[in-house]
Coordinates of C-alpha atoms and ligand atoms in Angstrom, one line a residue:
M8 CA 0.0 0.0 0.1
I9 CA 1.3 3.5 -0.9
L10 CA 0.6 5.8 2.0
A11 CA -1.1 9.0 1.0
P12 CA -0.4 12.1 3.1
N13 CA -2.2 12.0 6.5
T14 CA -5.5 13.6 6.4
A15 CA -6.6 16.2 8.9
V16 CA -7.9 14.2 12.1
G17 CA -8.8 15.6 15.4
I18 CA -11.5 16.5 17.8
D19 CA -14.7 17.7 16.4
D20 CA -16.8 18.1 19.5
V21 CA -16.7 17.7 23.4
A22 CA -19.7 16.5 25.4
L23 CA -19.5 16.4 29.2
H24 CA -21.4 14.5 31.8
V25 CA -21.0 15.3 35.6
P26 CA -23.2 14.1 38.5
K27 CA -26.0 16.3 39.5
L28 CA -24.6 16.4 43.2
F29 CA -21.7 18.5 44.5
I30 CA -20.2 19.3 47.9
S31 CA -18.7 22.7 48.4
T32 CA -15.3 22.5 49.7
L33 CA -15.6 25.9 51.4
G34 CA -18.3 25.6 54.1
E35 CA -19.1 22.6 56.2
F36 CA -16.5 20.4 54.6
A37 CA -13.6 22.9 55.4
E38 CA -15.0 23.4 59.0
A39 CA -15.2 19.7 59.7
R40 CA -11.7 19.0 58.4
G41 CA -10.1 22.1 60.2
I42 CA -8.9 23.6 56.9
E43 CA -9.0 27.2 56.2
P44 CA -11.4 27.9 53.1
A45 CA -8.8 30.2 51.6
K46 CA -6.3 27.3 51.4
L47 CA -8.9 25.1 49.3
A48 CA -10.0 28.1 47.2
R49 CA -6.5 29.5 46.4
G50 CA -3.9 26.9 47.6
I51 CA -5.6 24.0 45.9
G52 CA -8.2 25.8 43.6
V53 CA -11.2 23.7 44.1
E54 CA -14.4 25.3 45.3
K55 CA -16.9 22.4 44.6
M56 CA -16.4 18.7 43.9
A57 CA -18.9 16.6 42.0
V58 CA -20.2 13.6 43.9
P59 CA -21.6 10.6 42.2
D60 CA -25.0 9.5 43.4
A61 CA -25.9 5.9 44.6
H62 CA -26.9 4.9 40.9
E63 CA -23.9 6.3 39.1
D64 CA -20.5 4.7 38.3
A65 CA -17.9 5.2 35.6
A66 CA -20.0 3.2 33.1
T67 CA -23.2 5.3 33.5
M68 CA -21.3 8.5 33.3
A69 CA -19.6 7.4 30.1
A70 CA -22.8 6.3 28.5
S71 CA -24.4 9.6 29.4
S72 CA -21.6 11.7 27.8
V73 CA -21.6 9.5 24.6
L74 CA -25.4 9.9 24.3
E75 CA -25.2 13.6 24.7
L76 CA -22.4 13.6 22.0
M77 CA -24.5 11.4 19.7
K78 CA -27.7 13.4 20.0
R79 CA -26.3 16.8 19.4
N80 CA -24.2 15.8 16.5
D81 CA -27.2 13.6 15.1
L82 CA -25.0 10.6 14.9
S83 CA -26.4 7.2 14.1
P84 CA -24.9 4.1 15.8
E85 CA -23.5 2.7 12.3
E86 CA -21.3 5.8 11.8
V87 CA -19.5 5.1 15.1
G88 CA -16.6 2.7 14.3
R89 CA -14.7 2.9 17.7
I90 CA -15.6 3.7 21.3
Y91 CA -12.2 3.7 23.1
I92 CA -12.6 4.4 26.9
G93 CA -9.9 5.6 29.2
T94 CA -10.7 4.9 32.9
E95 CA -8.9 4.0 36.1
S96 CA -12.3 3.3 37.7
G97 CA -13.2 0.3 35.7
V98 CA -16.2 -1.6 37.0
D99 CA -14.7 -5.0 36.0
E100 CA -11.3 -6.7 36.0
A101 CA -12.1 -8.5 32.6
K102 CA -15.2 -7.2 30.8
A103 CA -14.4 -3.9 28.9
I104 CA -16.4 -1.1 30.4
G105 CA -17.3 -0.1 26.8
T106 CA -19.5 -3.3 26.6
Y107 CA -21.6 -2.1 29.4
V108 CA -21.8 1.4 27.7
I109 CA -22.8 -0.1 24.5
G110 CA -25.4 -2.2 26.4
M111 CA -26.8 1.0 27.8
L112 CA -26.7 2.9 24.4
E113 CA -28.6 0.1 22.8
R114 CA -31.5 0.5 25.2
V115 CA -32.0 3.9 23.5
Y116 CA -30.9 3.0 19.8
G117 CA -32.1 -0.6 19.8
P118 CA -30.5 -4.0 20.3
G119 CA -27.4 -4.8 18.0
S120 CA -27.2 -1.2 16.8
F121 CA -23.6 -0.9 17.9
Q122 CA -22.6 -4.5 17.0
E123 CA -20.0 -3.4 14.3
C124 CA -18.4 -0.9 16.7
S125 CA -15.3 -2.1 18.6
T126 CA -14.6 -0.9 22.1
V127 CA -11.2 -1.1 24.2
E128 CA -10.6 0.2 27.7
F129 CA -7.4 1.9 28.1
K130 CA -5.8 2.1 31.6
S131 CA -2.8 4.2 32.3
A132 CA -3.9 6.4 35.2
C133 CA -4.9 9.8 34.1
I134 CA -3.2 9.7 30.7
A135 CA -5.4 6.8 29.5
A136 CA -7.8 8.9 27.4
T137 CA -5.0 10.8 25.7
F138 CA -3.5 7.3 24.5
A139 CA -7.0 6.3 23.6
L140 CA -7.3 9.7 21.4
E141 CA -4.0 8.9 19.9
N142 CA -5.1 5.4 18.9
A143 CA -8.4 6.6 17.6
A144 CA -6.7 9.2 15.4
Y145 CA -4.2 6.6 14.0
W146 CA -7.3 4.5 13.0
L147 CA -8.9 7.4 11.3
R148 CA -5.7 8.4 9.4
V149 CA -5.0 4.8 8.2
E150 CA -8.7 4.5 7.1
G151 CA -8.3 7.8 5.2
M152 CA -5.1 6.7 3.5
E153 CA -6.6 3.4 2.5
E154 CA -9.6 5.2 1.0
E155 CA -7.3 7.5 -1.0
N156 CA -5.6 4.3 -2.3
G157 CA -8.9 2.8 -3.3
E158 CA -8.7 0.0 -0.6
G159 CA -11.9 0.7 1.2
D160 CA -13.8 -2.4 1.0
E161 CA -11.8 -5.2 2.7
E162 CA -13.8 -5.1 5.8
G163 CA -16.9 -5.7 3.8
Y164 CA -18.4 -2.3 3.5
E165 CA -20.5 -1.9 0.5
D166 CA -19.7 1.7 -0.1
S167 CA -16.4 3.4 0.9
S168 CA -18.1 6.8 1.2
R169 CA -20.0 5.4 4.0
R170 CA -16.9 4.3 5.6
G171 CA -15.4 7.6 5.0
G172 CA -18.0 9.2 7.1
R173 CA -17.3 6.8 10.2
V174 CA -16.1 8.4 13.2
G175 CA -14.5 7.5 16.6
I176 CA -15.6 8.3 20.1
V177 CA -13.0 8.6 22.9
V178 CA -14.5 8.6 26.3
A179 CA -12.7 9.6 29.6
T180 CA -14.7 8.6 32.6
D181 CA -13.5 8.5 36.2
I182 CA -14.4 8.8 40.0
A183 CA -11.4 10.3 41.9
R184 CA -11.7 9.0 45.4
Y185 CA -9.3 9.2 48.3
D186 CA -9.6 8.3 52.0
L187 CA -11.9 10.5 54.2
N188 CA -9.8 13.0 56.2
S189 CA -6.8 12.5 53.9
P190 CA -5.0 15.4 52.2
G191 CA -6.2 13.8 48.9
E192 CA -9.8 14.2 49.9
Y193 CA -10.2 17.9 48.8
T194 CA -8.9 16.9 45.2
Q195 CA -11.8 14.4 44.5
G196 CA -14.5 14.7 41.8
A197 CA -16.3 12.7 39.1
G198 CA -17.3 13.0 35.5
S199 CA -17.0 11.9 31.9
V200 CA -15.9 13.5 28.7
A201 CA -16.8 12.2 25.3
L202 CA -14.6 13.4 22.3
L203 CA -15.8 13.1 18.8
V204 CA -12.8 12.1 16.6
K205 CA -13.2 12.5 12.9
R206 CA -11.6 13.9 9.9
N207 CA -11.7 17.6 9.1
P208 CA -12.8 18.3 12.7
R209 CA -14.4 21.5 13.8
L210 CA -12.6 22.0 17.1
M211 CA -8.9 21.0 16.7
V212 CA -6.8 19.2 14.0
L213 CA -4.2 17.1 15.9
D214 CA -0.6 17.7 15.0
P215 CA 1.0 14.3 14.1
V216 CA 3.7 14.7 16.9
M217 CA 3.5 13.6 20.6
G218 CA 6.4 14.0 23.0
V219 CA 6.4 11.3 25.7
F220 CA 8.1 10.5 29.0
T221 CA 7.6 7.2 30.9
R222 CA 9.3 5.8 34.2
D223 CA 8.3 3.3 37.0
E224 CA 7.1 5.4 40.0
N225 CA 5.1 4.8 43.2
D226 CA 3.5 8.3 43.4
F227 CA -0.1 7.1 43.1
F228 CA -1.8 3.6 42.5
R229 CA -4.7 1.6 43.4
P230 CA -3.9 -2.1 44.1
I231 CA -6.7 -4.5 42.9
G232 CA -9.8 -4.6 45.4
M233 CA -9.1 -1.2 46.9
K234 CA -11.6 1.6 46.4
C235 CA -9.3 4.5 47.2
A236 CA -6.0 5.4 45.7
V237 CA -2.7 5.0 47.4
V238 CA -1.1 8.4 47.1
N239 CA 2.2 10.0 48.1
G240 CA 0.7 13.4 47.6
K241 CA 3.7 15.8 47.6
Y242 CA 5.9 13.2 45.8
S243 CA 3.2 12.9 43.2
N244 CA 3.4 16.5 42.4
L245 CA 7.3 16.2 41.8
C246 CA 6.6 13.2 39.6
Y247 CA 4.1 15.2 37.5
L248 CA 6.5 18.0 37.2
A249 CA 9.5 15.9 36.1
A250 CA 7.4 13.9 33.7
M251 CA 5.9 16.9 32.1
D252 CA 9.2 18.5 31.6
G253 CA 10.5 15.4 30.0
A254 CA 7.4 15.2 27.7
F255 CA 7.5 18.9 26.9
Y256 CA 11.2 18.5 25.7
S257 CA 10.5 15.5 23.7
Y258 CA 7.7 17.4 22.0
K259 CA 9.8 20.6 21.4
K260 CA 12.7 18.5 19.9
R261 CA 10.3 16.8 17.6
V262 CA 8.2 20.1 16.5
L263 CA 11.4 22.1 16.0
G264 CA 13.1 19.1 14.1
R265 CA 10.3 18.9 11.9
G266 CA 10.0 22.6 11.1
M267 CA 6.5 22.8 12.4
I268 CA 7.4 25.5 14.7
R269 CA 10.2 28.0 13.7
L270 CA 11.6 30.1 16.4
A271 CA 13.0 33.6 16.1
D272 CA 16.1 34.6 18.3
D273 CA 14.0 36.0 21.1
E274 CA 11.3 33.1 21.0
C275 CA 10.6 29.8 22.6
T276 CA 8.3 27.0 21.8
S277 CA 5.6 27.9 24.2
D278 CA 5.3 31.4 22.6
H279 CA 3.9 29.5 19.7
L280 CA 1.1 27.9 21.7
S281 CA -1.9 30.4 22.3
H282 CA -3.1 28.1 25.3
I283 CA -1.5 25.2 27.2
I284 CA -3.8 22.8 28.9
F285 CA -2.1 20.7 31.6
H286 CA -3.6 17.8 33.3
I287 CA -5.7 19.4 36.2
P288 CA -5.7 17.1 39.3
Y289 CA -6.5 20.3 40.9
P290 CA -6.2 23.9 39.2
R291 CA -3.0 24.9 41.4
M292 CA -1.1 22.0 39.9
A293 CA -1.5 23.4 36.3
E294 CA 0.0 26.6 37.8
Y295 CA 3.0 24.7 39.1
A296 CA 3.5 23.0 35.7
A297 CA 3.4 26.2 33.9
A298 CA 5.9 27.8 36.1
S299 CA 8.2 24.8 35.6
I300 CA 7.9 25.0 31.9
F301 CA 8.1 28.7 31.4
Q302 CA 11.1 29.0 33.8
R303 CA 13.0 26.6 31.7
E304 CA 11.8 28.0 28.4
W305 CA 12.7 31.6 29.3
R306 CA 15.9 31.4 31.0
D307 CA 18.0 31.6 27.8
L308 CA 15.9 34.5 26.3
P309 CA 16.2 38.3 26.7
R310 CA 13.1 38.5 28.7
W311 CA 14.8 36.7 31.5
R312 CA 16.6 40.0 32.2
T313 CA 13.1 41.3 33.6
I314 CA 12.9 38.4 35.8
E315 CA 16.4 38.7 37.2
E316 CA 15.8 42.5 37.8
E317 CA 12.8 41.4 39.9
M318 CA 14.3 38.5 41.7
G319 CA 18.0 38.3 41.3
P320 CA 19.9 35.6 39.4
E321 CA 18.9 31.9 39.7
P322 CA 21.1 29.9 42.3
K323 CA 24.0 28.0 40.8
S324 CA 25.1 24.7 42.4
E325 CA 28.8 25.7 42.6
D326 CA 27.8 28.6 45.0
F327 CA 26.6 26.2 47.7
E328 CA 28.5 23.9 50.0
G329 CA 26.1 21.0 49.8
Q330 CA 23.5 19.6 47.5
K331 CA 20.8 20.1 50.0
E332 CA 21.4 23.9 50.5
Y333 CA 21.4 24.3 46.7
L334 CA 18.1 22.4 46.4
L335 CA 16.5 24.5 49.0
A336 CA 17.6 27.8 47.3
E337 CA 16.4 26.4 44.1
G338 CA 13.0 25.5 45.4
D339 CA 12.8 29.0 46.9
Y340 CA 13.7 30.6 43.6
K341 CA 11.1 28.6 41.7
R342 CA 8.4 29.7 44.3
R343 CA 9.2 33.3 43.9
F344 CA 9.3 32.9 40.0
S345 CA 5.8 31.5 40.2
K346 CA 4.8 34.8 41.9
S347 CA 6.6 37.1 39.5
G348 CA 4.6 39.6 37.5
K349 CA 5.8 38.2 34.2
F350 CA 4.9 34.6 35.0
L351 CA 1.5 35.6 36.4
E352 CA 0.6 37.5 33.3
A353 CA 1.5 34.6 31.0
Y354 CA -0.1 32.0 33.3
G355 CA -3.3 34.1 33.4
R356 CA -3.5 34.4 29.7
K357 CA -2.3 31.0 28.5
V358 CA -3.1 28.5 31.2
K359 CA -5.5 29.6 33.9
P360 CA -8.7 29.9 31.7
S361 CA -8.5 26.0 31.2
T362 CA -9.0 25.4 34.8
L363 CA -12.5 26.9 35.2
I364 CA -14.6 23.8 35.1
S365 CA -12.1 21.9 37.1
S366 CA -12.4 24.4 40.0
V367 CA -16.2 23.6 40.5
V368 CA -16.1 19.8 39.4
G369 CA -12.8 18.7 41.0
N370 CA -10.6 16.0 39.6
I371 CA -12.0 13.6 37.1
Y372 CA -8.6 11.9 36.5
T373 CA -8.1 11.2 32.8
G374 CA -10.8 13.6 31.6
S375 CA -9.5 16.5 33.4
I376 CA -7.3 17.8 30.6
Y377 CA -10.3 17.6 28.3
L378 CA -12.4 19.5 30.8
G379 CA -9.7 22.0 30.1
L380 CA -10.5 22.0 26.5
A381 CA -14.1 22.3 27.3
S382 CA -13.4 25.3 29.5
L383 CA -11.6 27.1 26.7
L384 CA -14.6 26.5 24.3
E385 CA -17.3 27.5 26.9
Q386 CA -15.5 30.7 27.5
D387 CA -15.2 31.3 23.7
L388 CA -11.3 31.4 23.9
L389 CA -10.4 29.2 20.9
V390 CA -9.3 31.1 18.0
P391 CA -9.3 29.4 14.5
G392 CA -5.8 28.9 13.1
T393 CA -4.0 29.1 16.5
R394 CA -2.0 26.1 17.9
I395 CA -2.8 25.0 21.5
G396 CA -0.6 22.7 23.6
L397 CA -1.8 19.8 25.8
G398 CA 0.2 18.2 28.6
S399 CA -1.3 14.9 29.9
Y400 CA 0.0 13.2 33.0
G401 CA -0.7 9.7 34.3
S402 CA 0.6 8.6 37.7
G403 CA 2.9 5.6 37.8
C404 CA 4.1 7.4 35.7
S405 CA 3.7 8.7 32.0
A406 CA 3.3 12.2 30.4
A407 CA 2.5 13.2 26.9
F408 CA 2.8 16.6 25.4
F409 CA 1.0 17.3 22.0
S410 CA -0.7 20.0 20.1
G411 CA -3.4 20.8 17.6
V412 CA -4.6 23.6 15.5
V413 CA -8.0 25.2 16.2
G414 CA -10.4 24.5 13.3
E415 CA -12.5 27.2 11.6
G416 CA -15.6 25.3 12.7
V417 CA -15.2 26.3 16.2
E418 CA -17.0 29.6 15.5
S419 CA -20.2 27.9 14.8
M420 CA -20.2 25.7 17.9
A421 CA -22.6 26.3 21.0
K422 CA -20.7 28.0 24.0
G423 CA -21.6 28.6 27.6
K424 CA -24.3 25.9 27.8
F425 CA -22.4 23.4 30.0
L426 CA -21.5 26.3 32.5
K427 CA -25.1 27.0 32.9
T428 CA -25.8 23.2 33.6
L429 CA -23.2 23.2 36.3
N430 CA -25.0 26.1 38.1
E431 CA -28.1 23.9 38.1
R432 CA -26.5 21.1 40.3
V433 CA -27.7 20.4 43.8
E434 CA -25.5 20.9 46.9
I435 CA -25.3 18.0 49.5
G436 CA -24.2 18.2 53.1
L437 CA -21.2 16.3 54.7
A438 CA -23.4 13.6 56.0
D439 CA -24.7 12.5 52.6
Y440 CA -21.3 12.9 50.9
Q441 CA -19.7 10.6 53.5
L442 CA -22.3 8.1 53.1
L443 CA -22.0 8.0 49.4
H444 CA -18.2 8.0 49.5
E445 CA -18.3 4.9 51.8
G446 CA -20.9 3.1 49.6
E447 CA -23.3 3.1 52.5
K448 CA -26.1 4.9 50.8
N449 CA -28.4 2.5 48.9
E450 CA -31.0 5.0 47.9
S451 CA -30.2 7.7 45.5
V452 CA -30.2 11.3 46.8
I453 CA -32.0 12.3 43.5
S454 CA -34.0 9.5 42.0
P455 CA -32.6 9.0 38.3
S456 CA -34.7 10.5 35.6
G457 CA -33.9 10.7 32.0
E458 CA -30.6 9.1 32.5
F459 CA -28.6 5.8 32.7
A460 CA -28.6 4.1 36.2
L461 CA -27.1 1.1 37.8
V462 CA -30.2 -0.9 39.0
E463 CA -28.6 -4.0 40.4
I464 CA -25.4 -6.0 40.9
E465 CA -26.3 -9.6 40.4
G466 CA -25.1 -12.3 42.7
D467 CA -22.2 -13.3 40.2
G468 CA -21.2 -9.6 39.9
Y469 CA -22.7 -8.7 36.6
R470 CA -24.0 -5.2 36.6
R471 CA -27.4 -4.4 35.3
Y472 CA -28.1 -0.9 33.8
D473 CA -31.1 0.8 32.6
F474 CA -32.2 4.1 30.9
V475 CA -34.7 5.5 33.4
V476 CA -37.2 7.7 31.7
Ligands
LIG8 N1 -4.4 30.4 51.7 C1 -3.8 30.3 50.5 N2 -3.0 29.2 50.3 C2 -2.8 28.3 51.3 C3 -3.3 28.4 52.5 C4 -4.2 29.6 52.9 N3 -4.8 29.8 54.0 N4 -2.8 27.5 53.2 C5 -2.1 26.8 52.6 N5 -1.9 27.3 51.3 C6 -1.2 26.7 50.2 C7 0.1 26.1 50.5 O1 1.1 27.3 50.8 C8 0.4 25.4 49.2 O2 0.8 26.2 48.1 P1 2.4 26.3 47.8 O3 2.7 25.2 47.1 O4 2.4 27.6 46.9 O5 3.2 26.6 49.0 C9 -1.1 24.8 48.8 O6 -1.9 25.5 49.6 C10 -1.2 23.4 49.0 O7 -1.1 23.1 50.5 P2 -0.1 22.1 51.1 O8 1.4 22.3 50.5 O9 -0.2 22.1 52.5 O10 -0.5 20.6 50.4 P3 -1.5 19.5 51.0 O11 -0.9 18.8 52.1 O12 -2.9 20.2 51.3 O13 -1.5 18.5 49.8 C11 -1.9 17.6 47.6 C12 -1.9 18.9 48.5 C13 -0.5 16.9 47.7 C14 -2.1 17.9 46.3 C15 -3.0 16.7 48.2 O14 -4.1 17.2 48.2 C16 -3.0 15.3 47.5 O15 -2.4 14.4 47.9 N6 -3.9 15.2 46.5 C17 -3.8 13.9 45.6 C18 -2.7 13.7 44.7 C19 -2.6 14.6 43.6 O16 -3.6 15.2 43.1 N7 -1.4 14.8 43.0 C20 -1.1 15.6 41.8 C21 0.0 15.0 41.0 S1 -0.4 13.3 40.6 C22 -1.7 13.5 39.2 O17 -1.8 14.6 38.7 C23 -2.4 12.4 38.9 C24 -3.9 12.5 39.6 O18 -4.8 13.2 38.8 C25 -4.0 12.0 40.8

């Protein structure tokens, strides 16, 4: 087969589902835990956390986001060739969560309607959906090349134009759960994001370049059978920053090497990214990531002089007696850099807007970065023709940095609707939150209506779902 040039493939639309319930981190919760609300609002950046009701799990949330995506794009099941699901909240050790999701969707679209759609569950902590997206994009590019080479019929499709219209759906779905009374508790949340992946997308054409970084770490994991993650909190922040740094430099090497981005003498790679969406376990983490990348990017450029005028020169290891003293001075300099005027201006413009939805939903693990994309769309900040960067992180650990160019079609897409939906949620108190967290509430706080629900777990563990009208 002679490969034709890649067709433009990427994200055409984003649909979100978050539970109707939330707990405020700033009132009763902060008081009960003995934490100053200002720490949670500013030091962590989370004001509300989504809480799944008794009838919700990662599968119901995934099915809900896919249904929303299909309805508003008027998609029929036979157009959907792949449903790839990234999750670390899987409901079964063997059965793919996507088969439950397809079962639920067929309650709406009819039995057998998705039988020609394949589904795979991707697990790689919070980076899973990004690898699912990468794979869906490969599938569409290869199909596009085969079509250009007239090889459209080997899977038995009668008409290659129908095949050309096929799309993939990538779903991120997770419940972030840590032990009650632990420092992880205020970085919980729940929700699902469904991405419509297709050729000539409206929202963002993916660049065919991804920088990656992987190494074995014990920053965060959840051994089989455990409901809450084991997390070495502060260490997980350091692993995130080291991996993001590695992935960004892998990306930079590749985009500069290919001539995709060309730098003038006083420019760096991040200058060519109008927005950068980092993985958002809590909004403040995106700020730490931005400070780390910008500090390293800017230090060789003329603009660093302004930073030095404000904060003095960076510490050099040779000026210190021991490694420990040097690391302390370096840590202090980093903290001061992240409070410098120049950094705060760049962060506020390029990164902070992506954290809006996360600040009122909390962590949704692998979908958080795509909540960031939805935040930019909802605020109408995506400008056609501009390149945006995405930095994904999964504990354990891996990071990927990639980019895409905003499509012209973004202008015709609806904006602001999801932010309104978030304002219509129902606040619950500490007692209900704790019962739901511990799985001790059998009745739903709000009875399901017009949504998918878990109705029973049978004696052998098979889960029965329904669409409750
Ligand atoms: N007003 C304003 N800020 C305040 C404050 C106040 N009154 N009191 C404290 N703060 C600030 C602190 O100064 C600190 O900010 P700086 O870093 O600028 O100093 C910030 O609040 C956080 O406070 P702590 O340093 O005391 O941190 P903590 O003990 O609350 O723990 C955490 C924070 C480690 C993130 C913890 O919540 C946790 O373990 N979360 C789960 C793990 C996690 O999310 N890790 C992220 C990386 S791993 C990943 O990304 C994958 C994933 O999704 C899980």
